[in-house]
Tab-separated table of C-alpha atoms in Angstrom:
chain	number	residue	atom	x	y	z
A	60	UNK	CA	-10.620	245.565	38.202
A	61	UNK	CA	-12.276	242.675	36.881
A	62	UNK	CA	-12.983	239.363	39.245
A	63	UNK	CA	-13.822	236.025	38.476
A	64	UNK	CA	-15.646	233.439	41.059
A	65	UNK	CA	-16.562	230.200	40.877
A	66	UNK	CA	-18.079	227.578	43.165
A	67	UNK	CA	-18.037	225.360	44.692
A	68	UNK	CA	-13.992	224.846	44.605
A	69	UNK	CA	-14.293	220.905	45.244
A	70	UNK	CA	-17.829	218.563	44.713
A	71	UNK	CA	-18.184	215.265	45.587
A	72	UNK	CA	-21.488	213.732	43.972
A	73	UNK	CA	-22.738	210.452	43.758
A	74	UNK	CA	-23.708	208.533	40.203
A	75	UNK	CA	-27.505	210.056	39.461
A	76	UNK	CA	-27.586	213.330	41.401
A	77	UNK	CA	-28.180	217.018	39.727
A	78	UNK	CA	-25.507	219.460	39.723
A	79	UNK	CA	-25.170	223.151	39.986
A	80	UNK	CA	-21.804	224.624	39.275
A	81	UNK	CA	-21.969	228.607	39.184
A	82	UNK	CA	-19.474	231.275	37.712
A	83	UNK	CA	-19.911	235.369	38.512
A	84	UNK	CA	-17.474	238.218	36.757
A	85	UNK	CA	-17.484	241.073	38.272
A	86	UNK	CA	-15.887	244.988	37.063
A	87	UNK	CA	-17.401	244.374	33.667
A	88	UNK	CA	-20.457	244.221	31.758
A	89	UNK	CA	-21.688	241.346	29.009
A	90	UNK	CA	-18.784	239.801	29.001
A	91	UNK	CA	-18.216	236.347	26.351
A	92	UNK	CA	-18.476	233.362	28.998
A	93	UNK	CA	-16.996	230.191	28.895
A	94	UNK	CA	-17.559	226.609	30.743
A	95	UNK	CA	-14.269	224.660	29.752
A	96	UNK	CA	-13.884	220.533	31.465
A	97	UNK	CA	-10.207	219.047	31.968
A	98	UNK	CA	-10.655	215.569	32.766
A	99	UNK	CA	-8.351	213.502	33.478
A	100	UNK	CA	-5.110	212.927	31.169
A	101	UNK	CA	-7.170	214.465	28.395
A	102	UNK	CA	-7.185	218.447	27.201
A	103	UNK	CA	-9.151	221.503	28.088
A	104	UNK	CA	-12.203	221.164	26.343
A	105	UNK	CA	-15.015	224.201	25.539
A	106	UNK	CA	-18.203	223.088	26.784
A	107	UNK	CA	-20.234	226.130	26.224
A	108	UNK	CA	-19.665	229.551	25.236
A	109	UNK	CA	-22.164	232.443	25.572
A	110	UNK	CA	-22.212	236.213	24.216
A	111	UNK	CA	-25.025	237.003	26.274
A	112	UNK	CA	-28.026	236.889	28.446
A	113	UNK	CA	-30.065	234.174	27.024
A	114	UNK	CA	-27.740	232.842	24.694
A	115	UNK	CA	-25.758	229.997	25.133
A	116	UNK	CA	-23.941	227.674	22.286
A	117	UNK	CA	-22.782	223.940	22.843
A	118	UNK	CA	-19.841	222.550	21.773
A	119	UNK	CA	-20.213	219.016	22.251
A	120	UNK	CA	-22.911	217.252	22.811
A	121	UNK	CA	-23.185	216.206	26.516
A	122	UNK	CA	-24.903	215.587	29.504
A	123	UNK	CA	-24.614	218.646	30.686
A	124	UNK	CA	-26.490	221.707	29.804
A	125	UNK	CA	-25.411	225.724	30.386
A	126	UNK	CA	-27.552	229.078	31.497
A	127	UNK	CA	-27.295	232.528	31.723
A	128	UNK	CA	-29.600	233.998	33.685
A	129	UNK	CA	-27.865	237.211	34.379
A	130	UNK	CA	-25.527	239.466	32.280
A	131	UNK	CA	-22.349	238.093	34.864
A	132	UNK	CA	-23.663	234.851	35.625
A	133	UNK	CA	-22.336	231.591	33.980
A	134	UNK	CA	-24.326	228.462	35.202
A	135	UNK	CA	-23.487	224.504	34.294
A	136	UNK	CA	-26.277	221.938	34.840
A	137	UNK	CA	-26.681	218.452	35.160
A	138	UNK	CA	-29.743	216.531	35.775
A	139	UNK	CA	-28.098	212.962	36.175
A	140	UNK	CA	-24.625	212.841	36.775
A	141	UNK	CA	-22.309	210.702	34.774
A	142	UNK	CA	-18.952	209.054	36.393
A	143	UNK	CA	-17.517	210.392	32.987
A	144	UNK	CA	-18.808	213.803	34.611
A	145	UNK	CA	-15.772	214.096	36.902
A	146	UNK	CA	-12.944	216.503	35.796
A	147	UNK	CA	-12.401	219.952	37.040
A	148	UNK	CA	-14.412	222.543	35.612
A	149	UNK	CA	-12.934	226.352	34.355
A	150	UNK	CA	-15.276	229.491	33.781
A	151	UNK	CA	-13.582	232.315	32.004
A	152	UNK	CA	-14.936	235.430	30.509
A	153	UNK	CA	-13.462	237.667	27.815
A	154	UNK	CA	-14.811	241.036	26.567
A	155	UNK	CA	-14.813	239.537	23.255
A	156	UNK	CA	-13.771	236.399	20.758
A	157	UNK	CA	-10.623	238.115	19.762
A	158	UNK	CA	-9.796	239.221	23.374
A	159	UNK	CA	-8.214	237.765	26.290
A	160	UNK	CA	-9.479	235.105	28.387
A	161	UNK	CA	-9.733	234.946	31.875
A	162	UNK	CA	-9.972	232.261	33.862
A	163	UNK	CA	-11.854	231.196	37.250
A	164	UNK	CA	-10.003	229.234	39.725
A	165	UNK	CA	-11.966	225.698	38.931
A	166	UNK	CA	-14.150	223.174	40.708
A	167	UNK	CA	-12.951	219.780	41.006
A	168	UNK	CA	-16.024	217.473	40.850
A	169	UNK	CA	-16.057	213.438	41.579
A	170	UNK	CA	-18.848	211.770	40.547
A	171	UNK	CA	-18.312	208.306	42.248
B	129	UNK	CA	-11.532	220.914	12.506
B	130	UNK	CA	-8.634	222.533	14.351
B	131	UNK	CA	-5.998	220.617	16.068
B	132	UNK	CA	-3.306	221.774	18.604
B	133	UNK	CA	-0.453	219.941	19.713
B	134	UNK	CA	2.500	220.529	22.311
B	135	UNK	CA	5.745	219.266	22.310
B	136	UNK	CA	7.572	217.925	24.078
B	137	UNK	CA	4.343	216.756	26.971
B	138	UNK	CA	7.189	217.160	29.872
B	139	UNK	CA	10.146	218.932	30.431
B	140	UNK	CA	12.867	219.100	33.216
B	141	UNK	CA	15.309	222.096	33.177
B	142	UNK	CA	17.976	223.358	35.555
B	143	UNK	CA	17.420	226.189	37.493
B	144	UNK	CA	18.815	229.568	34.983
B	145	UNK	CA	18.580	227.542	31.785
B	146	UNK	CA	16.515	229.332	28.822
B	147	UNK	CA	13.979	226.787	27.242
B	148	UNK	CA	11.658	226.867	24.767
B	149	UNK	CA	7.817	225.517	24.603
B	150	UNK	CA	6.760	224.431	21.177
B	151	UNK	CA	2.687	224.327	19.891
B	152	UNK	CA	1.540	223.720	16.343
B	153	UNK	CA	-1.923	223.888	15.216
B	154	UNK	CA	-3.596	222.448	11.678
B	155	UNK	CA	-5.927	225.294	10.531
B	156	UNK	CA	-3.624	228.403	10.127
B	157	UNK	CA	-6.834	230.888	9.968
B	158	UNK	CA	-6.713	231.721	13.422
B	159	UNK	CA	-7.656	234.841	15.194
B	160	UNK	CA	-5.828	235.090	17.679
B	161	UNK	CA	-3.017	232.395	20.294
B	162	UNK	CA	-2.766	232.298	23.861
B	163	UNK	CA	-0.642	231.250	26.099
B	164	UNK	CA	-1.721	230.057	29.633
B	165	UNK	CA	0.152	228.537	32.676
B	166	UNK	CA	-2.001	226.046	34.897
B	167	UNK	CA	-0.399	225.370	38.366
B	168	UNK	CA	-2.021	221.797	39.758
B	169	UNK	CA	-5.518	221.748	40.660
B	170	UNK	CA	-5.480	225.514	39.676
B	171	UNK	CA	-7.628	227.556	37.263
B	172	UNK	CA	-5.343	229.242	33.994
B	173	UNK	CA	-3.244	232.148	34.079
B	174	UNK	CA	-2.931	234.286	31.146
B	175	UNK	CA	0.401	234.713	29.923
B	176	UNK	CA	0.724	236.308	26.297
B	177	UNK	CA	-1.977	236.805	23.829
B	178	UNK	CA	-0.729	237.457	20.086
B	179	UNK	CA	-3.186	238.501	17.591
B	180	UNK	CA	-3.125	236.680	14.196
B	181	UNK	CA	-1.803	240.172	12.739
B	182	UNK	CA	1.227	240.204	15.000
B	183	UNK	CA	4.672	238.357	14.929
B	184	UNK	CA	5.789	238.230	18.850
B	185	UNK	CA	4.677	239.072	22.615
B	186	UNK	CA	7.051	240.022	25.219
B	187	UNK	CA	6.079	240.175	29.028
B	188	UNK	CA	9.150	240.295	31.158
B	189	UNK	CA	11.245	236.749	30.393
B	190	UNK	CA	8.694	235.785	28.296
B	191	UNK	CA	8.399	235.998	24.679
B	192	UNK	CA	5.989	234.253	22.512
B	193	UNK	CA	6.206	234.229	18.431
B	194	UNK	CA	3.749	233.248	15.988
B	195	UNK	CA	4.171	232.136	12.533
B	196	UNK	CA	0.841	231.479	11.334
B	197	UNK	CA	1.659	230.830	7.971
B	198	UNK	CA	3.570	227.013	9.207
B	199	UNK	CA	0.946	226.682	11.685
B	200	UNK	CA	3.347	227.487	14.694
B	201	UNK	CA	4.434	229.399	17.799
B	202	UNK	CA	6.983	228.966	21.068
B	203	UNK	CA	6.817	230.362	23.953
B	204	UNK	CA	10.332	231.399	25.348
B	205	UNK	CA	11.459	231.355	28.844
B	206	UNK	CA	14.752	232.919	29.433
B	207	UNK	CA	16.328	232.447	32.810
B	208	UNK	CA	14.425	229.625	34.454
B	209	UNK	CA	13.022	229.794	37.759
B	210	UNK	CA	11.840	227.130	40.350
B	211	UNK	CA	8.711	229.116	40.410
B	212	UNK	CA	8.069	228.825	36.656
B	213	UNK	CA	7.088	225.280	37.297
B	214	UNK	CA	3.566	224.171	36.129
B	215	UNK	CA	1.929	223.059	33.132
B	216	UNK	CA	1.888	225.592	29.881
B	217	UNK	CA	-0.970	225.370	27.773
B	218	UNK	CA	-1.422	226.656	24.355
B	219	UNK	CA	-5.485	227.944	22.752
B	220	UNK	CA	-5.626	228.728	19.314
B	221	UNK	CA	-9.118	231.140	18.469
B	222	UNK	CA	-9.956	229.911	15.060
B	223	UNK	CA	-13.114	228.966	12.823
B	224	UNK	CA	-16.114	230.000	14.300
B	225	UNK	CA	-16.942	233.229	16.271
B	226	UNK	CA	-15.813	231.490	19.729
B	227	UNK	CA	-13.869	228.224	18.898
B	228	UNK	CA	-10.782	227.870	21.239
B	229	UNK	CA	-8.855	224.899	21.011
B	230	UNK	CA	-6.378	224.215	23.682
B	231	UNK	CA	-2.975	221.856	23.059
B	232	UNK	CA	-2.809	219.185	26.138
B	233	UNK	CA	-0.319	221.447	27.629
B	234	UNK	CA	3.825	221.168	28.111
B	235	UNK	CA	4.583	219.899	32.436
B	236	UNK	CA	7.504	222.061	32.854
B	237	UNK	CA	9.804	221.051	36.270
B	238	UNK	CA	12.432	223.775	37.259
B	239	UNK	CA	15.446	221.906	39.315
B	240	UNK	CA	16.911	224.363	41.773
């Protein structure tokens, strides 16, 4: 069966600082990968979607930026955090963009 | 640009009552709709996917219809449980090869 990870589950960071929030699938191979934000009071929003190794599409443009170094490996950036930054962050991955998706169990971050 | 909205935002419902969830979206060439649950701080459960060529999903006291042609599904919940209380979300895949748009979800409270 098919597993999704992500971590860390909470992040506290100040104003300024990098961030690294990672996402693994495992029990399938090049999966579609998605970084989705909820902030607060507001939607799930698509950050970035990606239908393989390499490739990686924005949605909105951002602060943040997206890799994927590895075929089941989902990574969000940030060089300089933003307080608009905080919101809790969902990976899912799908076997294609008419399929299901799955989803991750979230970080929250707080940027204070 | 694709639009989904959920009514009503919040819902309270005696325990055993049957209820119904309501999403409409704006651009009626969709691929596919989802349904997802969201319990707090918690990543998305898949409930119900229903592909643009199909009329209805069932998965146990669940049913969810889609008429694409008005723009518009519900999700059905017969027999209410205390445990069916969270937050029900709504993603319409439309436009573009990956675009999911999400409604800002219906907070459903089951009152044993």
């Amino acid at each position: 069966s098919q597993t999704i990870h992500q971590w860390p589950a909470t992040l506290v960071q100040p104003v300024g600082s990098p961030l690294s929030l990672e996402c693994t699938v495992e029990g399938t191979s090049n999966p579609n990968l998605y970084w989705y934000r909820q902030a607060a009071g507001r939607g799930l929003q698509l950050l970035f979607y990606s239908v393989g190794i390499g490739q990686i599409s924005s949605e909105v443009p951002q602060n943040l930026s997206a890799s994927r170094p590895q075929d089941r490996q989902f990574i969000l950036s940030s060089k300089k955090l933003l307080l608009s930054d905080s919101g809790f962050y969902l990976c899912a991955w799908s076997r294609g963009a008419q399929e299901t998706q799955y989803f991750g169990p979230g970080t929250r971050l707080l940027v204070l | 640009k694709q639009e989904v909205t959920q009514i009503p935002a919040a819902l309270s419902v005696p325990e055993g009552e049957n209820l119904v969830l309501n999403c409409s979206f704006t651009d009626s060439a969709i691929y596919n709709l989802q349904w997802f649950r969201q319990d707090p701080g918690k990543g998305l459960t898949s409930l119900l996917l229903i592909q643009s060529s199909q009329r209805e999903q069932t998965s146990g006291r669940l049913n969810a219809s889609l008429d694409k042609s008005s723009g518009r599904s519900t999700l059905y919940i017969a027999a209410s449980q205390p445990g069916d209380s969270a937050t029900y979300l709504c993603a319409v895949t439309s436009g573009g090869y990956q675009k999911v748009t999400f409604g800002t979800g219906t907070k459903l409270q089951v009152i044993p």
